[in-house]
XYZ file of C-alpha atoms in Angstrom:
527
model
C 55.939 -59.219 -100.757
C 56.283 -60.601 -97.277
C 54.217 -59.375 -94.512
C 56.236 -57.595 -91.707
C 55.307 -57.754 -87.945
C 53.434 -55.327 -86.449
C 55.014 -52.906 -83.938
C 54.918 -53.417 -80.450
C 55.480 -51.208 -77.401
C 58.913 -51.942 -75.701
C 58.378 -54.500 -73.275
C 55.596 -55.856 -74.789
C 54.610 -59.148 -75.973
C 53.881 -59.892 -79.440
C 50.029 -60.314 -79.955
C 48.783 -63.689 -79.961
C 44.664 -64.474 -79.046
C 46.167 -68.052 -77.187
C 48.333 -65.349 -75.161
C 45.947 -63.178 -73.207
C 46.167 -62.611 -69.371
C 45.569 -59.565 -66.919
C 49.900 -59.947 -66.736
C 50.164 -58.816 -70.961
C 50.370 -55.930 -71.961
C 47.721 -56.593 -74.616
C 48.560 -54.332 -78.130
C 45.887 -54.932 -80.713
C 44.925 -53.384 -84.103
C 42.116 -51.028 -83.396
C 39.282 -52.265 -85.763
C 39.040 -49.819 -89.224
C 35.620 -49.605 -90.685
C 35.719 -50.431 -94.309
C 34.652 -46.794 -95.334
C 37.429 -44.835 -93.706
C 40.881 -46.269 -94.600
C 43.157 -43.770 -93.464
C 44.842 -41.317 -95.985
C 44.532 -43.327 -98.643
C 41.536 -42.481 -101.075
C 38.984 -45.645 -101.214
C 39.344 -45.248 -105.122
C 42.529 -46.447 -105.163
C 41.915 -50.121 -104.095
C 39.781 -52.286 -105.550
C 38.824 -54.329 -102.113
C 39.388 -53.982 -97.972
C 41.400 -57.081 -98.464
C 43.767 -55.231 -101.018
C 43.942 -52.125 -98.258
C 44.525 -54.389 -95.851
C 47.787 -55.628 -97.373
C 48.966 -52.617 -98.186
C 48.797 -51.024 -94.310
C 50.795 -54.396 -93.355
C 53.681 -53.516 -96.384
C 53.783 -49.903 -95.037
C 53.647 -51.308 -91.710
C 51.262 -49.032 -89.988
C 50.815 -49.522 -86.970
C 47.269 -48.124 -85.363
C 47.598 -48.103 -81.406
C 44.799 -50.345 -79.096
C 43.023 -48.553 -76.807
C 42.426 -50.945 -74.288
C 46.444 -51.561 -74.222
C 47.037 -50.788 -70.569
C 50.107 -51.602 -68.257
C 49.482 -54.756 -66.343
C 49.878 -53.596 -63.177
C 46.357 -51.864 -63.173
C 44.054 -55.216 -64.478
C 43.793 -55.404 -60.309
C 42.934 -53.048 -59.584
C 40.332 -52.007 -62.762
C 39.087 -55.578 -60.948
C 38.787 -54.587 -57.268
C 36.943 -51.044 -58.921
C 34.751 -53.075 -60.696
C 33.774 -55.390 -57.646
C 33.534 -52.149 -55.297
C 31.001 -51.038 -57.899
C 28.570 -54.190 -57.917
C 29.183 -53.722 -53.695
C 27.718 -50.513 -54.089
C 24.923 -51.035 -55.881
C 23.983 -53.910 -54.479
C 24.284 -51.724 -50.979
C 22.080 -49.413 -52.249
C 19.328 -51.506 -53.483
C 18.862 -53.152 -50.256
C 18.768 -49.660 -48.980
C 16.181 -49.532 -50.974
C 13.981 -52.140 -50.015
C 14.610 -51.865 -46.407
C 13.724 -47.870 -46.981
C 10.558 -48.728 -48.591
C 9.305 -51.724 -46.250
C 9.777 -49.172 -42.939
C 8.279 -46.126 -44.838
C 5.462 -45.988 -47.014
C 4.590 -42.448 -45.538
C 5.362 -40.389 -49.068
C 5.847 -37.002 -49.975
C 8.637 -34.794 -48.925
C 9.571 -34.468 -45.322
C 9.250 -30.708 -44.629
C 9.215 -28.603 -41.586
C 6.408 -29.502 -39.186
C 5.235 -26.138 -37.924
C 1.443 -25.442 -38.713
C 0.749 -29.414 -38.059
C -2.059 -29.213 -35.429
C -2.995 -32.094 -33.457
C -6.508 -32.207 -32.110
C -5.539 -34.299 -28.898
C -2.431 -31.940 -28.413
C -3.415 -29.937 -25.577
C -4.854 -33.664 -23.947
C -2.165 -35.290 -24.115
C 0.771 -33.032 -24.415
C 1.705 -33.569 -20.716
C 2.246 -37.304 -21.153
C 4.005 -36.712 -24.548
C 7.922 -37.412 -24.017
C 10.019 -34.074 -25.340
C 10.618 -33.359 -28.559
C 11.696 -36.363 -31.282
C 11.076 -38.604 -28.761
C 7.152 -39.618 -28.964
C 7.154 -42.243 -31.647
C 10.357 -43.521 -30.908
C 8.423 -45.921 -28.342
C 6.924 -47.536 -31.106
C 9.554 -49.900 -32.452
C 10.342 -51.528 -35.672
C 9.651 -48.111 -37.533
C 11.713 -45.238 -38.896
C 11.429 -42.262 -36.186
C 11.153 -39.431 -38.954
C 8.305 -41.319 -40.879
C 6.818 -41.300 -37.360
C 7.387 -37.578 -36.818
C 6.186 -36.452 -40.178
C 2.390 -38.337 -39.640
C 2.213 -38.281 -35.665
C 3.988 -34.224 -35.251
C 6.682 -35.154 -32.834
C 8.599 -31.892 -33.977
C 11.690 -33.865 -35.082
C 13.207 -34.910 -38.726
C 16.199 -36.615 -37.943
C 19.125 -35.435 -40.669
C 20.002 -38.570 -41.333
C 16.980 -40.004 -43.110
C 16.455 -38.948 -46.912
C 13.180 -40.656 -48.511
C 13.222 -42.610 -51.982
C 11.795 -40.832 -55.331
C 9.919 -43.680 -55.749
C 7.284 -43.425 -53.194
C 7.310 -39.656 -52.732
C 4.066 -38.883 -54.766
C 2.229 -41.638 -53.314
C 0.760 -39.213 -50.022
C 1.843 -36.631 -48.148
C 2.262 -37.122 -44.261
C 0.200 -35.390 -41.875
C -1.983 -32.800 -43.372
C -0.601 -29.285 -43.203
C -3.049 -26.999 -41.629
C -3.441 -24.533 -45.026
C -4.476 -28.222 -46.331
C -6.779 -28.405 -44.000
C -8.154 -25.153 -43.562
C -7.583 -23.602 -47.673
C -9.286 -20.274 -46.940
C -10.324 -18.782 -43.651
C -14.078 -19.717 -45.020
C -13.913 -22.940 -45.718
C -12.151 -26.841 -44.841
C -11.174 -29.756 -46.709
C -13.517 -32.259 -44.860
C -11.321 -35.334 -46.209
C -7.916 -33.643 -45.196
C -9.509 -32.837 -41.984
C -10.560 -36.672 -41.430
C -7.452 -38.328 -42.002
C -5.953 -35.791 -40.041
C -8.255 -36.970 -36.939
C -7.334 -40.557 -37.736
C -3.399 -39.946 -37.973
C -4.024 -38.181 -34.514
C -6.103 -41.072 -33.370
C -3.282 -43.662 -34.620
C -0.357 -41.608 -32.952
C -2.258 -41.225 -29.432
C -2.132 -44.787 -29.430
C -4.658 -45.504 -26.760
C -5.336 -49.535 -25.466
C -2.878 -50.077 -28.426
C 0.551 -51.468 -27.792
C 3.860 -49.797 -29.934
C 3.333 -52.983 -32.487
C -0.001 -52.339 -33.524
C 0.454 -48.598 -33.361
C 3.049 -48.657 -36.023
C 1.532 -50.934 -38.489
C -1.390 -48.520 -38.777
C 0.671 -45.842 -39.173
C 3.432 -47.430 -41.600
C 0.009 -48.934 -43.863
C -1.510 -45.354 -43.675
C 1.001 -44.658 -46.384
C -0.054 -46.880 -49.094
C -2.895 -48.441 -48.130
C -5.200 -45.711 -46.790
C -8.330 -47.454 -48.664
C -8.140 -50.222 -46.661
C -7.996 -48.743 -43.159
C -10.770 -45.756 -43.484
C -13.716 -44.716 -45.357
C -15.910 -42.029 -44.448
C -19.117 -39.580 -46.579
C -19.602 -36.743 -44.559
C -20.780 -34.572 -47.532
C -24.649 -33.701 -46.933
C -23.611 -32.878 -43.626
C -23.660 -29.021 -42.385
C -21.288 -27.241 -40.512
C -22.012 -26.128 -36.951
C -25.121 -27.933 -36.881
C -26.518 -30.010 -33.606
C -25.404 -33.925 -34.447
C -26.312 -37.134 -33.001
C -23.458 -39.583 -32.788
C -23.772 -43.108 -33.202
C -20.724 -45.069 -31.945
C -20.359 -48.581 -32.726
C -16.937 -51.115 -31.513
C -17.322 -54.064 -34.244
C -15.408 -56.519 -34.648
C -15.376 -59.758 -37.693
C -15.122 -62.207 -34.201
C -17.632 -60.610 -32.473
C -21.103 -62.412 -31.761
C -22.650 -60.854 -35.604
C -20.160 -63.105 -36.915
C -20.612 -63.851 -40.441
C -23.697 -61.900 -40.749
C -22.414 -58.261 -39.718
C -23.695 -56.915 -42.871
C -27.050 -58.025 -42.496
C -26.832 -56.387 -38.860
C -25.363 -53.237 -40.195
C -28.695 -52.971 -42.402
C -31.298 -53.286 -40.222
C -30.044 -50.407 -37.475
C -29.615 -48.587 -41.010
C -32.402 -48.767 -42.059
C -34.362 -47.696 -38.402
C -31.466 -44.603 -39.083
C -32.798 -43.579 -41.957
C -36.440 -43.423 -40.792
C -35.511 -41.171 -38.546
C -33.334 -38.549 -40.497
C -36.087 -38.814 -43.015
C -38.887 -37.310 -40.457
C -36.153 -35.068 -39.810
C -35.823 -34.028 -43.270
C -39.575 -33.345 -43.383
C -39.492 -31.811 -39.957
C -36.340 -29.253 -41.575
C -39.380 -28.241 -44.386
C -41.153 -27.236 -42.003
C -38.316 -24.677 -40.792
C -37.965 -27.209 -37.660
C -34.545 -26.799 -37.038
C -33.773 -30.201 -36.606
C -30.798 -32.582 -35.961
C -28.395 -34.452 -38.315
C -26.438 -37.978 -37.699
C -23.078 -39.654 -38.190
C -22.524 -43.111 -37.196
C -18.947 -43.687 -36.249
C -17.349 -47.303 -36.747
C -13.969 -48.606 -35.230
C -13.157 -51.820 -36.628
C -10.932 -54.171 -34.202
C -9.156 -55.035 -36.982
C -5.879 -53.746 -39.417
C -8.175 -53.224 -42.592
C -11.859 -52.396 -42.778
C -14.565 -54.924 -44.384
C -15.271 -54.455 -47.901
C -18.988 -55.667 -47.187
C -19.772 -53.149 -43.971
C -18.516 -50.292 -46.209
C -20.855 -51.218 -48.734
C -23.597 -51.536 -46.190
C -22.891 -47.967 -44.885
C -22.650 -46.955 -48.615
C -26.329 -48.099 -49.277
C -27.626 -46.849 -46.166
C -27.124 -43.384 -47.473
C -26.145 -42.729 -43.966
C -23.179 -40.621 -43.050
C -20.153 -41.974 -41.087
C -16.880 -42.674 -40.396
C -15.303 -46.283 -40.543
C -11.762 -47.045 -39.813
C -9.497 -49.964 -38.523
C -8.504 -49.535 -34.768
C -6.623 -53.181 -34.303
C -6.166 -55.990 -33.750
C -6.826 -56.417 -29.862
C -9.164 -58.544 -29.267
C -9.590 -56.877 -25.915
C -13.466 -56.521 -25.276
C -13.474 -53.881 -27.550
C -12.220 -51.299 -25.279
C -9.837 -49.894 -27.773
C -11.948 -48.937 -30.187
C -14.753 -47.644 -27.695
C -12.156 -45.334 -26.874
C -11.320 -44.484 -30.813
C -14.613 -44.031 -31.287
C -15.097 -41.214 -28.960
C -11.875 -39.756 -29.663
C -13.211 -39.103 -33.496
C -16.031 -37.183 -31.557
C -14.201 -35.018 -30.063
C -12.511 -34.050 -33.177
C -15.681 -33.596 -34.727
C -17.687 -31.923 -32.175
C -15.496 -29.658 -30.576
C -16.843 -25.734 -31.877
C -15.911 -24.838 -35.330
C -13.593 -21.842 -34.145
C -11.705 -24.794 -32.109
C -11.099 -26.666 -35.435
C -14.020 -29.090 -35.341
C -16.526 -29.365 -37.895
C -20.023 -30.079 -36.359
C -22.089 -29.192 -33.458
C -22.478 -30.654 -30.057
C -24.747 -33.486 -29.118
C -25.904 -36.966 -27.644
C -23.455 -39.883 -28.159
C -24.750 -43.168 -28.206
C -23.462 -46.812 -28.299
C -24.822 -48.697 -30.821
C -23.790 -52.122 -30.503
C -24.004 -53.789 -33.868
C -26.269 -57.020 -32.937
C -28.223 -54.802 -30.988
C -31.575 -53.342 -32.069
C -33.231 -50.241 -32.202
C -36.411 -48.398 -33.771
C -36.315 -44.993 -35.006
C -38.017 -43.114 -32.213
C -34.586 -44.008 -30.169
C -33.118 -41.217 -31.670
C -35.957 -38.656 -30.786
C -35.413 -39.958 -27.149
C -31.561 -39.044 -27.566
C -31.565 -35.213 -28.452
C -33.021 -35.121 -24.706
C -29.987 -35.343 -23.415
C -28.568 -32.756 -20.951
C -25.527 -34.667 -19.507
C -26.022 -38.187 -19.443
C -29.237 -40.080 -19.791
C -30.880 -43.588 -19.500
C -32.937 -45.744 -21.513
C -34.597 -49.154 -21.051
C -32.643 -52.071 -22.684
C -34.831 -55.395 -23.640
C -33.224 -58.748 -23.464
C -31.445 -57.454 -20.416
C -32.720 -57.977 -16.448
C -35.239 -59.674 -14.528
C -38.491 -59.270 -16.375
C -36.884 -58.897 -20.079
C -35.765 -54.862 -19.833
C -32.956 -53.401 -17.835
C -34.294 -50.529 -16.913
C -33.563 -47.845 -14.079
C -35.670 -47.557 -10.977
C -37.307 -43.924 -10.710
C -38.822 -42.424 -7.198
C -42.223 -40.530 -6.916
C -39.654 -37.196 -7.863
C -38.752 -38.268 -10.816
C -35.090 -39.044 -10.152
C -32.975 -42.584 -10.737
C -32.165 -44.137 -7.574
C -31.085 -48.197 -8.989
C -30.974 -50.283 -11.758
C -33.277 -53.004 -12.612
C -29.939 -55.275 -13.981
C -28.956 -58.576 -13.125
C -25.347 -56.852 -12.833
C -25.973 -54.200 -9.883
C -23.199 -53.356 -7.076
C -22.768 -57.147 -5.651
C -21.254 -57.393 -8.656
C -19.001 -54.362 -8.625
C -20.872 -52.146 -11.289
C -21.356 -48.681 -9.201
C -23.835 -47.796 -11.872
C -25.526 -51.282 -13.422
C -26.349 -50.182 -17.136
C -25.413 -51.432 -20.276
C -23.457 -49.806 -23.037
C -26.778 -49.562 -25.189
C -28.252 -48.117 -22.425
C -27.552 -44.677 -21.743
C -25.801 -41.374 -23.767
C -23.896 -38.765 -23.235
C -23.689 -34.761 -24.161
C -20.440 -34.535 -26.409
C -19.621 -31.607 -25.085
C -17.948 -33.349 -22.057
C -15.539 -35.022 -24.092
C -11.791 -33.100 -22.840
C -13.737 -31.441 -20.782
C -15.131 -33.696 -17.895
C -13.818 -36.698 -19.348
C -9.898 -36.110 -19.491
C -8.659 -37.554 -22.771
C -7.144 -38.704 -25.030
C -8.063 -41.883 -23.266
C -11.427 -41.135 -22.515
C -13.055 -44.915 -22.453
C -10.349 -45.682 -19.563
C -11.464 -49.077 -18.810
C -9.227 -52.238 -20.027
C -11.589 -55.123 -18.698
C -14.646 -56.835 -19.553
C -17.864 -54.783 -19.501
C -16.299 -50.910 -18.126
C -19.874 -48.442 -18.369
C -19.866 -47.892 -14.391
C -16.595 -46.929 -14.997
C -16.834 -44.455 -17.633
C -20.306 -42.816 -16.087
C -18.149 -42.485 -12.804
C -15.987 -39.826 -14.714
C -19.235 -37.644 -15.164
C -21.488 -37.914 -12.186
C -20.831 -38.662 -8.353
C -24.695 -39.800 -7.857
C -26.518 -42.532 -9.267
C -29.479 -39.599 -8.701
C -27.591 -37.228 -11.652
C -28.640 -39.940 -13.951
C -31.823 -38.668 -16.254
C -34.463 -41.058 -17.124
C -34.773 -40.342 -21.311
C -38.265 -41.654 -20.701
C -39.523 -39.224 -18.430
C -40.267 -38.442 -15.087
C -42.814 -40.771 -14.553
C -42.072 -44.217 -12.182
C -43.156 -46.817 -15.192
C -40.421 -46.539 -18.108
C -42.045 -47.989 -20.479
C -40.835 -46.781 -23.983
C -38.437 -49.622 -25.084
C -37.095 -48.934 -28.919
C -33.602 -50.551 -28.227
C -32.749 -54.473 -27.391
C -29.107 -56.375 -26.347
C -28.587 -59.003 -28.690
C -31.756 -59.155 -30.892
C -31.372 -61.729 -33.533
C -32.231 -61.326 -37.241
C -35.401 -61.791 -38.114
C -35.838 -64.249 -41.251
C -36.295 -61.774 -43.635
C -33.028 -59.806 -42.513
C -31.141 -62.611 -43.248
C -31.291 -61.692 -46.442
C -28.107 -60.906 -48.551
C -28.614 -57.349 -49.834
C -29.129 -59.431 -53.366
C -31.658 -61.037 -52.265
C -33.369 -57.971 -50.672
C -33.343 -56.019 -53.630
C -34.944 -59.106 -55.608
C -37.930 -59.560 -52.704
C -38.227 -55.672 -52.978
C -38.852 -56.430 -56.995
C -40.959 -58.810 -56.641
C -43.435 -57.642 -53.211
C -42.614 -53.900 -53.125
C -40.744 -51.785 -50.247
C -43.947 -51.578 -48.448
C -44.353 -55.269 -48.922
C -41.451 -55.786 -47.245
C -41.868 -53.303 -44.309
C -44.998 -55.431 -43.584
C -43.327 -58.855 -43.247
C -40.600 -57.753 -41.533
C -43.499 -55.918 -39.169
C -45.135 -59.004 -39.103
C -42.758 -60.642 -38.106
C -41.048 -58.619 -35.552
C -44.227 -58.539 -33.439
C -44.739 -62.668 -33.724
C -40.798 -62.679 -32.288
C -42.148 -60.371 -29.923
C -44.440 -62.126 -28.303
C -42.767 -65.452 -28.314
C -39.848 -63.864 -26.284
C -42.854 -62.354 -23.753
C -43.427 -66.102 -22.986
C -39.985 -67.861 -23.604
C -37.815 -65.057 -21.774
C -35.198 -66.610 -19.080
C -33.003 -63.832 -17.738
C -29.572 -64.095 -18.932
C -26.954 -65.593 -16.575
C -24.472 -63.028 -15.477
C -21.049 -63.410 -16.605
């Protein structure tokens, strides 16, 4: 029998695969599968083919279901490339979402946020929404839900994908779970966000990288152990400015050790002195790195030293380290302010401790002296090897043995290794949060000028007597050969001769350095 055409629509073209455009009308068989053919029972045909045949003599005609009218192939096109728009909208979205804001976690209201340097700085904070937007180049509500500018602009809806990787700024019940008790790492990175969104000797650039990496890279911009501290308890705090350009250069680490090890002597007769139910003192050494990451090799120096502290990155400036002074201190405040007042430890000396500088472990005893701000004798410094202060038959400062006195505009001439502080001035005497207010080289007249109005207020850590003569800290001491060593290389000596082995060489040492400097000293030429 002949084969018949297959029915077509009216107006339609006859089918024919050379005959295909977006202008046909395009009225195909819809593809049968061999096990359902239609009403007719599979037993009755020996093949598909024979099936086949018969639906063309009976001329059945099964309807396509992608036969459309023509006049909607343009526009099923123009959908189609609106689509791809879309999405390709969205993903760079995406990306540009994600590159701005790495802060995480759902944006949610900011009442209950704290901020430590609030009632500093809330006078020079611009009104509400307003404080990070000075800081450019970032999103404003990523800003507002770290730095508590009381403002989440509508607008601004974060990506799934980064919501679980941290939560903005800690949430006070975060901070604080029970009335009893405090998250000490919630409560530090709180202090830090602060620190970051104060912004101090830092210009809206640098300010908002620290705060955009604080998202996803938190490792790499602090590291503190704070856990075998106690609540409440007096503290001594050790502030140190460092920098990977500074004159430790590539040896920092090596620098780091030795005034941790002269540390640790110390808290250990303090440990034996707290046996002996002397009530004794406890230390954290505070580190501000001029830098936008921390080193991997001073954190494992502070690590080993067993010491407590706080390190974080506080740059880059490359401004005489004036910014991170200033951190430095801020993140004593925090710390030291009374426990009811939301800080964790108790009032007490702060001290610079420059990191090529030098100091033996009877410095510290010297320290907890400290009434409101004290001096101490500085070697390597002045005209006969010490910087020291000048004291009358009463006992009181009245000059500076420094090379660097008032001719050379330095109201009060000490260095920055050479005097301390009581914490408890900190937002009290000292307005913050700038409290290191000096942008220049050098800047200790300047900040002792915010505490006393007489070079006579100064106290002599010493003692009252004329001849200050106990000298346990020196400017620029250089390593001995032994503390060269690579901590590898340390530990393999220590094998080998014995700690106390060790403790004797370097002794040994020390005192042959000693005495070649008595002969060799020229006084440094001032800057």
């Amino acid at each position: 029998m002949d084969r018949q055409p297959l029915m077509r629509s009216p107006g339609s073209r006859r089918y024919s695969s050379s005959q295909t455009s977006c202008d046909d009308t395009i009225d195909t068989p819809t593809r049968v599968h061999r096990h359902s053919f239609d009403n007719d029972s599979a037993s009755d045909y020996s093949s598909y083919s024979e099936w086949r045949e018969k639906v063309l003599e009976k001329e059945i005609h099964i309807p396509s279901k992608l036969a459309r009218p023509r006049h909607r192939c343009p526009l099923l096109l123009l959908f189609i490339a609106a689509v791809v728009t879309v999405i390709f909208a969205f993903y760079t979205f995406s990306l540009a979402v994600n590159a701005y804001s790495r802060t995480s976690s759902t944006l949610r209201n900011i009442v209950g946020h704290e901020s430590y340097f609030r009632n500093l700085y809330e006078k020079d904070k611009a009104g509400p929404g307003t404080f990070p937007l000075a800081i450019q180049n970032a999103l404003p509500s990523d800003l507002c839900s770290i730095c508590d500018c009381h403002a989440t602009p509508a607008f601004y809806s974060p990506a799934r994908s980064y919501l679980a990787e941290l939560p903005p700024r800690p949430h006070v019940k975060h901070v604080y779970p029970t009335p009893e008790s405090i998250d000490t790492n919630e409560f530090m990175r709180q202090t830090l966000l602060d620190i970051y969104c104060a912004r101090q000797h830092l210009d809206p650039y640098q300010a908002a990288k620290l705060l955009r990496r604080s998202g996803s890279n938190l490792g790499e911009l602090m590291s503190w152990s704070l856990a075998s501290l106690e609540f409440g308890k007096p503290t001594i705090y050790l502030t140190t400015a460092t920098s990977p350009n500074g004159k430790a250069g590539p040896l920092r680490p090596q620098y780091f050790r030795r005034n941790g090890r002269a540390i640790r002597s110390w808290i250990a007769q303090q440990t034996t002195m707290a046996q002996a139910q002397h009530p004794g003192w406890q230390v954290v050494w505070i580190v501000a790195e001029d830098e936008v990451d921390i080193d991997p090799l001073v954190i494992r120096t502070l690590r080993r030293t067993g010491i407590p502290y706080v390190y974080f990155a506080y740059g880059l400036t490359k401004s005489w380290g004036n910014a991170q002074k200033n951190a430095v201190l801020q993140v004593v405040y925090a710390l030291s302010r009374p426990e009811a007042s939301g800080g964790l430890f108790g009032h007490g000396p702060v001290y610079g401790l420059d990191d090529d500088n030098k100091v033996l472990p009877d410095l510290l005893g010297l320290l907890t002296r400290v009434d409101r701000i004290g001096i101490v004798p500085v070697g390597n410094l002045g005209m006969d090897s010490y910087e020291e202060p000048v004291v009358d038959n009463l006992g009181n400062i009245v000059e500076s043995e420094s090379l660097w006195g008032p001719e050379w505009g330095r109201k009060y001439a000490f260095d920055y290794g050479g005097f301390s502080f009581n914490s408890s001035l900190l937002g009290s005497v000292i307005s913050g949060p700038m409290f290191w207010k000096h942008q220049d080289f050098a800047g200790e007249s300047e900040f002792m000028d915010q505490i006393i109005g007489n070079i006579r207020d100064l106290e002599p850590l010493c003692g009252r007597q004329q001849e200050q003569t106990c000298h346990y800290v020196w400017h620029n001491e250089p390593l001995l050969e032994l503390e060269v060593m690579t901590d590898d290389e340390e530990i393999s000596y220590v094998k080998k001769f014995g700690a106390e082995g060790l403790f004797q060489a370097l002794g040994f040492q020390s005192r042959n350095m000693e005495a070649a400097k008595a002969d060799q000293y020229q006084p440094p030429i001032p800057e």
